[in-house]
Coordinates of C-alpha atoms in Angstrom, one line a residue:
M15 CA -37.1 -34.3 -16.8
S16 CA -36.8 -35.1 -20.5
P17 CA -40.0 -35.2 -22.6
P18 CA -41.4 -38.6 -23.2
S19 CA -39.7 -40.4 -26.1
K20 CA -40.8 -42.7 -28.9
A21 CA -38.2 -45.4 -29.5
V22 CA -37.4 -48.6 -31.4
V23 CA -37.0 -51.2 -28.6
Y24 CA -36.2 -54.8 -28.6
D25 CA -36.7 -57.0 -25.5
E26 CA -34.8 -59.9 -26.8
Q27 CA -32.3 -60.6 -29.5
G28 CA -33.5 -62.1 -32.8
P29 CA -34.7 -61.2 -36.3
P30 CA -35.0 -57.4 -36.3
D31 CA -38.3 -57.4 -38.1
S32 CA -39.8 -59.7 -35.4
V33 CA -38.3 -58.3 -32.2
C34 CA -38.2 -54.5 -32.8
K35 CA -41.2 -52.6 -31.6
V36 CA -41.9 -48.8 -31.6
K37 CA -42.8 -47.9 -28.0
E38 CA -43.5 -44.8 -25.9
L39 CA -40.8 -44.3 -23.2
P40 CA -41.5 -42.3 -20.0
P41 CA -39.6 -39.1 -19.2
V42 CA -36.2 -39.6 -17.6
P43 CA -34.3 -37.3 -15.1
I44 CA -31.7 -34.9 -16.5
K45 CA -28.8 -34.9 -14.0
D46 CA -26.4 -31.9 -13.6
E47 CA -24.0 -33.1 -16.2
D48 CA -26.6 -34.5 -18.6
V49 CA -27.7 -33.2 -22.0
C50 CA -31.1 -34.0 -23.4
V51 CA -31.0 -34.2 -27.2
R52 CA -33.9 -34.2 -29.6
M53 CA -32.8 -36.7 -32.2
L54 CA -33.0 -35.5 -35.8
A55 CA -31.8 -38.5 -37.8
A56 CA -30.1 -41.8 -37.3
P57 CA -29.1 -44.6 -39.8
I58 CA -29.8 -48.3 -39.9
N59 CA -26.3 -49.8 -40.3
P60 CA -25.5 -53.5 -40.8
S61 CA -23.9 -53.5 -37.4
D62 CA -27.1 -52.2 -35.8
I63 CA -28.9 -55.2 -37.3
N64 CA -26.2 -57.6 -36.1
R65 CA -26.5 -56.2 -32.5
I66 CA -30.3 -56.8 -32.6
E67 CA -29.7 -60.3 -33.9
G68 CA -27.2 -61.0 -31.1
V69 CA -24.3 -61.8 -33.4
Y70 CA -22.2 -58.6 -32.9
P71 CA -19.3 -59.0 -30.5
V72 CA -20.3 -55.9 -28.5
R73 CA -24.0 -55.2 -27.8
P74 CA -26.1 -53.6 -25.1
P75 CA -28.0 -55.7 -22.6
V76 CA -31.7 -56.2 -23.5
P77 CA -34.2 -54.6 -23.4
A78 CA -32.4 -52.0 -25.5
V79 CA -33.1 -49.2 -27.9
G80 CA -31.6 -49.7 -31.4
G81 CA -29.2 -47.4 -33.2
Y82 CA -25.6 -46.5 -32.5
E83 CA -24.9 -43.2 -34.4
G84 CA -27.0 -40.2 -35.4
V85 CA -27.4 -36.4 -35.0
G86 CA -29.6 -34.4 -32.8
E87 CA -30.4 -30.9 -31.5
V88 CA -29.8 -30.0 -27.8
H89 CA -33.2 -29.7 -26.1
S90 CA -32.1 -28.9 -22.6
V91 CA -29.0 -29.2 -20.4
G92 CA -28.2 -30.0 -16.8
S93 CA -27.1 -27.3 -14.4
A94 CA -23.4 -28.1 -14.6
V95 CA -23.1 -28.3 -18.4
L96 CA -20.9 -25.7 -20.1
G97 CA -20.3 -25.3 -23.8
L98 CA -23.6 -26.7 -25.0
R99 CA -26.9 -24.9 -25.2
P100 CA -30.4 -25.6 -26.6
G101 CA -30.4 -25.5 -30.4
D102 CA -26.8 -26.8 -30.9
W103 CA -26.3 -29.8 -33.1
V104 CA -24.5 -32.7 -31.6
I105 CA -23.5 -36.3 -32.4
P106 CA -22.5 -39.0 -30.0
S107 CA -18.7 -39.3 -30.5
P108 CA -17.5 -42.0 -30.2
P109 CA -20.9 -43.5 -31.1
S110 CA -23.2 -44.6 -28.3
S111 CA -26.2 -47.0 -28.3
G112 CA -29.8 -46.0 -28.3
T113 CA -30.1 -43.4 -31.1
W114 CA -33.3 -44.7 -32.5
Q115 CA -35.5 -42.6 -30.3
T116 CA -36.9 -39.1 -30.4
Y117 CA -35.3 -37.8 -27.1
L118 CA -32.0 -39.1 -25.7
V119 CA -30.4 -38.2 -22.4
K120 CA -26.6 -38.8 -21.9
E121 CA -23.7 -37.1 -20.1
Q122 CA -22.2 -34.1 -21.8
S123 CA -19.0 -36.1 -22.4
V124 CA -20.8 -38.3 -24.9
W125 CA -21.8 -35.4 -27.2
H126 CA -19.7 -33.6 -29.8
K127 CA -21.0 -30.2 -31.1
I128 CA -20.9 -29.9 -34.9
D129 CA -21.4 -27.2 -37.5
K130 CA -25.2 -26.8 -38.2
C131 CA -24.5 -26.1 -41.9
T132 CA -23.7 -29.8 -42.3
P133 CA -26.5 -31.7 -44.2
M134 CA -28.4 -33.6 -41.6
E135 CA -28.1 -37.0 -43.2
Y136 CA -24.3 -36.7 -43.4
A137 CA -24.1 -35.6 -39.8
A138 CA -26.1 -38.7 -38.9
T139 CA -23.9 -41.1 -40.7
I140 CA -20.4 -39.7 -40.6
T141 CA -18.8 -42.0 -38.1
V142 CA -19.3 -45.7 -38.7
N143 CA -18.6 -45.8 -42.5
P144 CA -16.6 -42.7 -43.5
L145 CA -14.3 -42.8 -40.4
T146 CA -13.7 -46.5 -41.2
S147 CA -12.6 -45.5 -44.7
L148 CA -10.3 -42.8 -43.4
R149 CA -8.6 -44.9 -40.8
M150 CA -8.0 -47.8 -43.2
L151 CA -6.4 -45.5 -45.7
E152 CA -4.1 -44.1 -43.0
D153 CA -3.3 -46.8 -40.5
F154 CA -1.8 -49.7 -42.5
V155 CA 0.5 -48.4 -45.3
D156 CA 2.2 -45.1 -45.7
L157 CA 0.5 -44.1 -48.9
K158 CA 1.9 -41.2 -51.1
S159 CA 0.3 -39.2 -53.8
G160 CA 0.5 -41.3 -57.0
D161 CA 0.1 -44.7 -55.1
A162 CA -2.8 -47.0 -55.7
V163 CA -5.3 -49.0 -53.6
V164 CA -7.7 -51.8 -54.7
Q165 CA -11.0 -52.7 -53.1
N166 CA -14.0 -54.9 -53.5
G167 CA -17.5 -53.8 -52.3
A168 CA -16.8 -50.5 -54.1
T169 CA -20.5 -49.5 -54.1
S170 CA -20.8 -49.7 -50.3
I171 CA -20.6 -46.4 -48.4
V172 CA -17.2 -47.3 -47.1
G173 CA -16.2 -48.1 -50.7
Q174 CA -17.6 -44.8 -52.0
C175 CA -15.7 -42.9 -49.3
I176 CA -12.4 -44.7 -50.0
I177 CA -12.7 -43.6 -53.6
Q178 CA -13.2 -40.0 -52.7
L179 CA -10.8 -39.8 -49.8
A180 CA -8.1 -41.4 -52.0
R181 CA -8.8 -38.9 -54.7
V182 CA -8.4 -36.0 -52.3
R183 CA -4.9 -37.4 -51.5
G184 CA -3.9 -38.0 -55.1
I185 CA -4.2 -41.8 -54.7
H186 CA -5.5 -44.0 -57.5
S187 CA -8.3 -46.5 -56.8
I188 CA -9.0 -49.8 -58.5
N189 CA -12.5 -51.0 -57.7
I190 CA -14.2 -54.4 -58.0
I191 CA -18.0 -54.7 -58.2
R192 CA -20.4 -57.7 -58.5
D193 CA -21.6 -58.9 -61.9
R194 CA -25.1 -57.6 -62.2
A195 CA -27.6 -55.9 -64.4
G196 CA -26.8 -52.2 -64.8
S197 CA -23.1 -52.6 -64.0
D198 CA -22.2 -50.1 -66.7
E199 CA -24.2 -47.4 -64.9
V200 CA -22.6 -48.4 -61.6
K201 CA -19.1 -48.0 -63.2
Q202 CA -20.0 -44.5 -64.5
K203 CA -21.3 -43.5 -61.1
L204 CA -18.1 -44.6 -59.3
K205 CA -15.9 -42.9 -61.9
K206 CA -17.8 -39.7 -61.3
L207 CA -16.8 -40.0 -57.6
G208 CA -13.2 -40.3 -58.6
A209 CA -12.6 -44.0 -59.3
D210 CA -9.7 -44.6 -61.7
E211 CA -10.8 -48.1 -62.7
V212 CA -13.9 -50.2 -62.1
F213 CA -14.1 -53.9 -63.0
T214 CA -16.7 -56.5 -62.6
E215 CA -15.6 -59.8 -61.1
N216 CA -16.0 -61.6 -64.4
Q217 CA -13.7 -59.1 -66.1
L218 CA -10.9 -60.2 -63.8
E219 CA -11.0 -63.9 -64.6
V220 CA -7.8 -63.4 -66.6
K221 CA -4.3 -64.7 -65.8
N222 CA -2.7 -61.3 -65.5
V223 CA -5.0 -58.7 -64.0
K224 CA -2.1 -56.2 -63.9
S225 CA -2.3 -55.9 -67.7
L226 CA -5.6 -54.1 -67.2
L227 CA -4.1 -51.3 -65.2
A228 CA -2.5 -49.2 -68.0
D229 CA -0.6 -46.4 -66.2
I230 CA -1.8 -47.1 -62.7
P231 CA 0.9 -48.6 -60.4
E232 CA 0.4 -51.9 -58.7
P233 CA -1.5 -51.2 -55.4
T234 CA 0.3 -51.6 -52.1
L235 CA -3.0 -51.7 -50.1
G236 CA -6.3 -53.5 -50.6
F237 CA -9.6 -53.6 -48.8
N238 CA -12.0 -56.5 -48.5
C239 CA -15.5 -56.5 -47.2
V240 CA -16.9 -59.4 -49.2
G241 CA -14.7 -62.5 -48.8
G242 CA -14.6 -65.5 -51.0
N243 CA -13.6 -65.0 -54.7
A244 CA -13.9 -61.2 -54.3
A245 CA -11.1 -61.2 -51.7
S246 CA -9.0 -63.4 -54.0
L247 CA -9.3 -60.8 -56.7
V248 CA -8.1 -58.1 -54.4
L249 CA -5.0 -60.2 -53.6
K250 CA -4.3 -60.8 -57.4
F251 CA -3.8 -57.0 -57.8
L252 CA -1.5 -56.4 -54.8
K253 CA 2.2 -55.8 -55.4
H254 CA 5.0 -57.6 -53.6
G255 CA 4.8 -56.9 -49.9
G256 CA 1.3 -55.5 -50.2
T257 CA -1.4 -55.6 -47.5
M258 CA -5.1 -56.6 -47.6
V259 CA -7.3 -55.2 -44.9
T260 CA -10.5 -57.0 -44.2
Y261 CA -13.4 -55.1 -42.5
G262 CA -16.4 -57.1 -43.5
G263 CA -17.6 -60.4 -44.8
M264 CA -20.8 -59.8 -46.8
S265 CA -20.6 -63.1 -48.8
R266 CA -20.1 -65.1 -45.5
K267 CA -17.4 -67.0 -47.4
P268 CA -13.9 -67.5 -46.1
I269 CA -10.8 -65.8 -47.5
T270 CA -8.7 -68.4 -49.4
V271 CA -5.1 -67.3 -50.0
P272 CA -2.8 -69.2 -52.4
T273 CA 0.4 -70.3 -50.8
S274 CA 2.4 -68.5 -53.5
A275 CA 0.9 -65.2 -52.4
F276 CA 2.6 -65.6 -49.0
I277 CA 5.8 -67.1 -50.2
F278 CA 6.6 -65.2 -53.4
K279 CA 4.6 -62.0 -52.9
D280 CA 5.0 -61.7 -49.1
I281 CA 1.4 -60.5 -48.8
S282 CA 0.1 -59.4 -45.3
L283 CA -3.5 -59.9 -44.2
R284 CA -4.9 -57.6 -41.5
G285 CA -8.2 -56.8 -40.0
F286 CA -9.9 -53.5 -39.0
W287 CA -12.8 -53.0 -36.6
L288 CA -13.7 -49.3 -35.9
Q289 CA -15.2 -50.0 -32.5
K290 CA -12.0 -51.5 -31.2
W291 CA -10.0 -48.5 -32.6
M292 CA -12.3 -46.0 -31.0
S293 CA -12.2 -47.7 -27.6
S294 CA -8.4 -47.2 -27.4
D295 CA -8.6 -43.7 -25.9
K296 CA -9.1 -42.0 -29.2
A297 CA -12.1 -39.7 -28.4
K298 CA -10.3 -36.4 -29.0
E299 CA -8.5 -37.6 -32.1
C300 CA -11.8 -39.2 -33.3
R301 CA -13.6 -35.9 -33.1
E302 CA -11.0 -34.0 -35.1
M303 CA -11.3 -36.6 -37.8
I304 CA -15.1 -36.3 -37.7
D305 CA -14.8 -32.5 -38.2
Y306 CA -12.5 -33.0 -41.1
L307 CA -14.9 -35.5 -42.7
L308 CA -17.9 -33.2 -42.1
S309 CA -16.0 -30.4 -43.8
L310 CA -15.6 -32.6 -46.9
T311 CA -19.4 -33.2 -47.0
R312 CA -20.1 -29.5 -46.8
S313 CA -17.6 -28.8 -49.6
G314 CA -19.1 -31.5 -51.8
E315 CA -15.9 -33.5 -51.8
L316 CA -17.5 -36.4 -49.9
K317 CA -20.9 -37.8 -50.8
Y318 CA -22.7 -41.1 -50.8
D319 CA -26.1 -42.6 -51.4
M320 CA -28.8 -42.4 -48.6
E321 CA -32.5 -42.4 -48.4
L322 CA -34.3 -40.4 -45.6
C323 CA -37.3 -42.2 -44.2
P324 CA -39.8 -40.7 -41.7
F325 CA -39.8 -42.4 -38.3
D326 CA -43.4 -43.3 -38.8
E327 CA -42.3 -45.5 -41.7
F328 CA -39.6 -47.3 -39.7
P329 CA -40.9 -50.9 -40.6
T330 CA -40.4 -50.1 -44.3
A331 CA -37.0 -48.6 -43.7
L332 CA -36.0 -51.8 -41.8
D333 CA -37.3 -54.0 -44.6
K334 CA -35.1 -52.1 -47.0
A335 CA -32.1 -52.3 -44.7
L336 CA -32.6 -56.1 -44.4
G337 CA -32.5 -56.4 -48.2
K338 CA -36.2 -57.6 -48.5
L339 CA -36.9 -55.0 -51.2
G340 CA -33.8 -55.5 -53.3
S341 CA -30.7 -53.3 -53.4
Q342 CA -31.5 -50.0 -51.6
P343 CA -29.5 -46.9 -50.4
K344 CA -28.5 -46.6 -46.8
Q345 CA -31.7 -46.0 -44.8
V346 CA -31.6 -42.9 -42.5
I347 CA -34.5 -42.4 -40.1
K348 CA -35.7 -38.8 -39.9
F349 CA -37.4 -38.1 -36.5

């Protein structure tokens, strides 16, 4: 049997700060092919919040334990388990629901062993955001060194990862951020990560945005996670035949495309959803990419903002993730 577990449980869908409760769960049997993992850390992602709210397309039946990715240490293994032993670090790969708890029992096939030299908070968060960035850079346009991409939402973790993964490949990045106090500091921070250009939305209210690019070529690929005017600004930068990939809609405003962009620029609009990509028999390929991304975190070539929060302070971390306390880094629960 597993040890008893402390978990964030919701019995019904609704506002996370109302329906989530920290509860004690009884021990569960460890079958022959099961692995019992003591969770070390797990993030609060926007998709986790959407699952709890009941608005995400794929969600576990209630009652459910929150969380979808994370990192843990093997506590014990079933009698038929080979290749994993107590003390190994593992992540669910592809991700699997129920990571917001102290002990988690799932079949060995769920778990992927990783290098214990990886910083814990990066191991906990490597799949949902960084893998999205990697796949979007590789799946839509055949980019070569010297090419350029453009994105809004550049301060998000996906945005920060796109900047750094593009830099590793010799690809220029043009980045759009919201107009806000402290935007100069944000620009400097993104440029330290490798951003070639960073513009606020107001700076781009000009007729010809391409005149702002100096020696950077027109981008063939753009990324949109905001919608509304921020998506229109991505489209303004794209070259003839370019593609804009949408992976989020933070403003909750629709994407409006000028007819001329379709007719005269032959722009393509695509969408990306990591969960659909991972469900297409990609487990082995996914794990190889995860190992590559983790190696970049160990070498310092991939980094992003996070805040570790003790499990005992989960309500505060949830409030930060819900935006109640202003702009905050990604919240990562430390068990």
